[in-house]
Amino acid sequence: QSALTQPRSVSGSPGQSVTVSCTGTSSDFTDYSYVSWYQQHPGKAPKLIIFEATKRPSGVPGRFSGSKSGNTASLTISGLQAEDEADYFCCSYAGTNTLIVFGGGTKVTVL
Amino acid sequence: EVQLLESGGGLVRPGGSLSLSCVVSGLTFSDYAMTWVRQAPGGGLEWLSTINNSGRTTYYPDSVKGRFTISRDNSRNTLYLQINNLRVEDTAVYYCATGSGDFGAWGQGTLVTVSS
């Protein structure tokens, strides 16, 4: 099972909005209920920021939002802040055979 | 506060074996499926294995099936990953995480280096 496809990098100035896409096949996104997004700062463990495609865990700022359309899931960061500079990974439940597949990751740079 | 603490990483020769542990606190361990994920240096995240809350059902990608074995001891709040016939390409930070479809809590990771 190939990884979900994400852009290698995305950048924006403070206060701007950026969107990270995550594209797969119909088999990758078997159940959109299990599309999730993770933020990872250098040297740290990943942190869940979006689950079930659009939901935010308690404590995650409202500027992070998730959406889905067809075979693409997206993460939008509105009002970009310096601390949002990190790597972001998408993840999907891909069925009972492979179960879980991750995207290759996107580096978000705050200019 | 939920905490996950991995241990057992280190330097191993190719062909060797390793057993990783993950001790979980701050939640009712036996209520949660658990997962192992790894990250090669400078690389992305790779799903390795998931085990259901009772330990009776396990899942692996084809890439590690037969070499990796996940298990758990609910009486000790501990998750395990046995890795056999280690390869240079297994060099990575290994993370344990709660859940099976999305992963709400992660450990800090344990580094496994496979080198001769």
Short mmCIF file of N, CA and C in Angstrom, two decimals, chain B residues 42-90:
data_model
loop_
_atom_site.label_atom_id
_atom_site.label_comp_id
_atom_site.label_asym_id
_atom_site.label_seq_id
_atom_site.Cartn_x
_atom_site.Cartn_y
_atom_site.Cartn_z
N GLY B 42 14.90 11.33 9.37
CA GLY B 42 14.51 12.25 8.31
C GLY B 42 13.32 11.80 7.49
N GLY B 43 12.66 10.74 7.92
CA GLY B 43 11.58 10.17 7.12
C GLY B 43 10.20 10.39 7.69
N GLY B 44 9.23 9.72 7.08
CA GLY B 44 7.85 9.84 7.51
C GLY B 44 7.47 8.78 8.52
N LEU B 45 6.20 8.75 8.85
CA LEU B 45 5.67 7.80 9.80
C LEU B 45 5.25 6.52 9.08
N GLU B 46 5.52 5.38 9.70
CA GLU B 46 5.16 4.09 9.11
C GLU B 46 4.42 3.28 10.16
N TRP B 47 3.19 2.87 9.84
CA TRP B 47 2.43 2.01 10.73
C TRP B 47 3.04 0.61 10.76
N LEU B 48 3.21 0.05 11.96
CA LEU B 48 3.85 -1.27 12.12
C LEU B 48 2.88 -2.34 12.59
N SER B 49 2.02 -2.00 13.55
CA SER B 49 1.18 -3.03 14.11
C SER B 49 0.15 -2.42 15.05
N THR B 50 -0.99 -3.08 15.15
CA THR B 50 -2.05 -2.69 16.07
C THR B 50 -2.57 -3.93 16.77
N ILE B 51 -2.93 -3.78 18.04
CA ILE B 51 -3.49 -4.87 18.82
C ILE B 51 -4.76 -4.37 19.48
N ASN B 52 -5.79 -5.20 19.52
CA ASN B 52 -7.03 -4.74 20.13
C ASN B 52 -6.90 -4.72 21.65
N ASN B 53 -7.93 -4.26 22.33
CA ASN B 53 -7.79 -4.01 23.77
C ASN B 53 -7.58 -5.28 24.57
N SER B 54 -8.13 -6.39 24.12
CA SER B 54 -7.97 -7.65 24.85
C SER B 54 -6.67 -8.36 24.52
N GLY B 55 -6.09 -8.01 23.38
CA GLY B 55 -4.87 -8.68 22.94
C GLY B 55 -5.13 -9.86 22.01
N ARG B 56 -6.38 -10.15 21.75
CA ARG B 56 -6.71 -11.34 20.96
C ARG B 56 -6.56 -11.12 19.46
N THR B 57 -6.62 -9.87 19.01
CA THR B 57 -6.57 -9.59 17.57
C THR B 57 -5.41 -8.64 17.28
N THR B 58 -4.61 -9.03 16.30
CA THR B 58 -3.46 -8.21 15.92
C THR B 58 -3.48 -7.95 14.41
N TYR B 59 -2.84 -6.87 14.02
CA TYR B 59 -2.80 -6.46 12.62
C TYR B 59 -1.37 -6.02 12.29
N TYR B 60 -0.93 -6.35 11.07
CA TYR B 60 0.40 -5.97 10.59
C TYR B 60 0.31 -5.62 9.11
N PRO B 61 1.14 -4.70 8.64
CA PRO B 61 1.27 -4.54 7.18
C PRO B 61 2.11 -5.71 6.63
N ASP B 62 1.96 -5.99 5.36
CA ASP B 62 2.70 -7.10 4.76
C ASP B 62 4.21 -6.91 4.92
N SER B 63 4.66 -5.65 5.00
CA SER B 63 6.09 -5.36 5.02
C SER B 63 6.78 -5.88 6.28
N VAL B 64 6.05 -6.11 7.37
CA VAL B 64 6.68 -6.58 8.61
C VAL B 64 6.10 -7.90 9.11
N LYS B 65 5.07 -8.38 8.43
CA LYS B 65 4.41 -9.61 8.86
C LYS B 65 5.43 -10.75 8.90
N GLY B 66 5.45 -11.48 9.99
CA GLY B 66 6.37 -12.60 10.14
C GLY B 66 7.64 -12.25 10.91
N ARG B 67 8.03 -10.97 10.90
CA ARG B 67 9.22 -10.54 11.65
C ARG B 67 8.89 -9.79 12.93
N PHE B 68 7.73 -9.10 12.93
CA PHE B 68 7.32 -8.29 14.07
C PHE B 68 6.16 -8.98 14.78
N THR B 69 6.18 -8.94 16.11
CA THR B 69 5.08 -9.50 16.90
C THR B 69 4.68 -8.51 17.98
N ILE B 70 3.42 -8.11 17.95
CA ILE B 70 2.89 -7.20 18.96
C ILE B 70 2.17 -8.03 20.03
N SER B 71 2.28 -7.59 21.27
CA SER B 71 1.56 -8.25 22.36
C SER B 71 1.35 -7.25 23.48
N ARG B 72 0.57 -7.63 24.46
CA ARG B 72 0.30 -6.73 25.57
C ARG B 72 0.05 -7.53 26.83
N ASP B 73 0.30 -6.90 27.97
CA ASP B 73 -0.01 -7.46 29.28
C ASP B 73 -0.87 -6.42 30.01
N ASN B 74 -2.17 -6.63 30.01
CA ASN B 74 -3.07 -5.64 30.61
C ASN B 74 -2.88 -5.55 32.12
N SER B 75 -2.36 -6.59 32.75
CA SER B 75 -2.13 -6.53 34.20
C SER B 75 -0.93 -5.64 34.54
N ARG B 76 -0.08 -5.41 33.57
CA ARG B 76 1.11 -4.57 33.76
C ARG B 76 1.03 -3.26 32.99
N ASN B 77 -0.12 -3.00 32.33
CA ASN B 77 -0.29 -1.78 31.52
C ASN B 77 0.85 -1.61 30.52
N THR B 78 1.24 -2.70 29.91
CA THR B 78 2.43 -2.68 29.06
C THR B 78 2.15 -3.29 27.69
N LEU B 79 2.66 -2.61 26.68
CA LEU B 79 2.61 -3.05 25.29
C LEU B 79 4.01 -3.47 24.86
N TYR B 80 4.08 -4.47 24.00
CA TYR B 80 5.38 -4.98 23.56
C TYR B 80 5.44 -5.05 22.04
N LEU B 81 6.68 -5.00 21.52
CA LEU B 81 6.92 -5.28 20.11
C LEU B 81 8.21 -6.08 20.01
N GLN B 82 8.09 -7.31 19.55
CA GLN B 82 9.24 -8.17 19.31
C GLN B 82 9.63 -8.05 17.85
N ILE B 83 10.90 -7.75 17.60
CA ILE B 83 11.39 -7.61 16.23
C ILE B 83 12.52 -8.62 16.02
N ASN B 84 12.35 -9.47 15.05
CA ASN B 84 13.35 -10.48 14.74
C ASN B 84 14.03 -10.20 13.41
N ASN B 85 15.21 -10.81 13.21
CA ASN B 85 15.93 -10.69 11.94
C ASN B 85 16.05 -9.23 11.51
N LEU B 86 16.58 -8.42 12.42
CA LEU B 86 16.66 -6.98 12.16
C LEU B 86 17.50 -6.67 10.94
N ARG B 87 17.08 -5.66 10.20
CA ARG B 87 17.75 -5.20 8.99
C ARG B 87 18.20 -3.75 9.17
N VAL B 88 19.17 -3.33 8.39
CA VAL B 88 19.65 -1.95 8.48
C VAL B 88 18.49 -0.97 8.29
N GLU B 89 17.56 -1.34 7.41
CA GLU B 89 16.43 -0.44 7.12
C GLU B 89 15.40 -0.38 8.24
N ASP B 90 15.59 -1.17 9.30
CA ASP B 90 14.72 -1.06 10.48
C ASP B 90 15.18 0.05 11.42
#
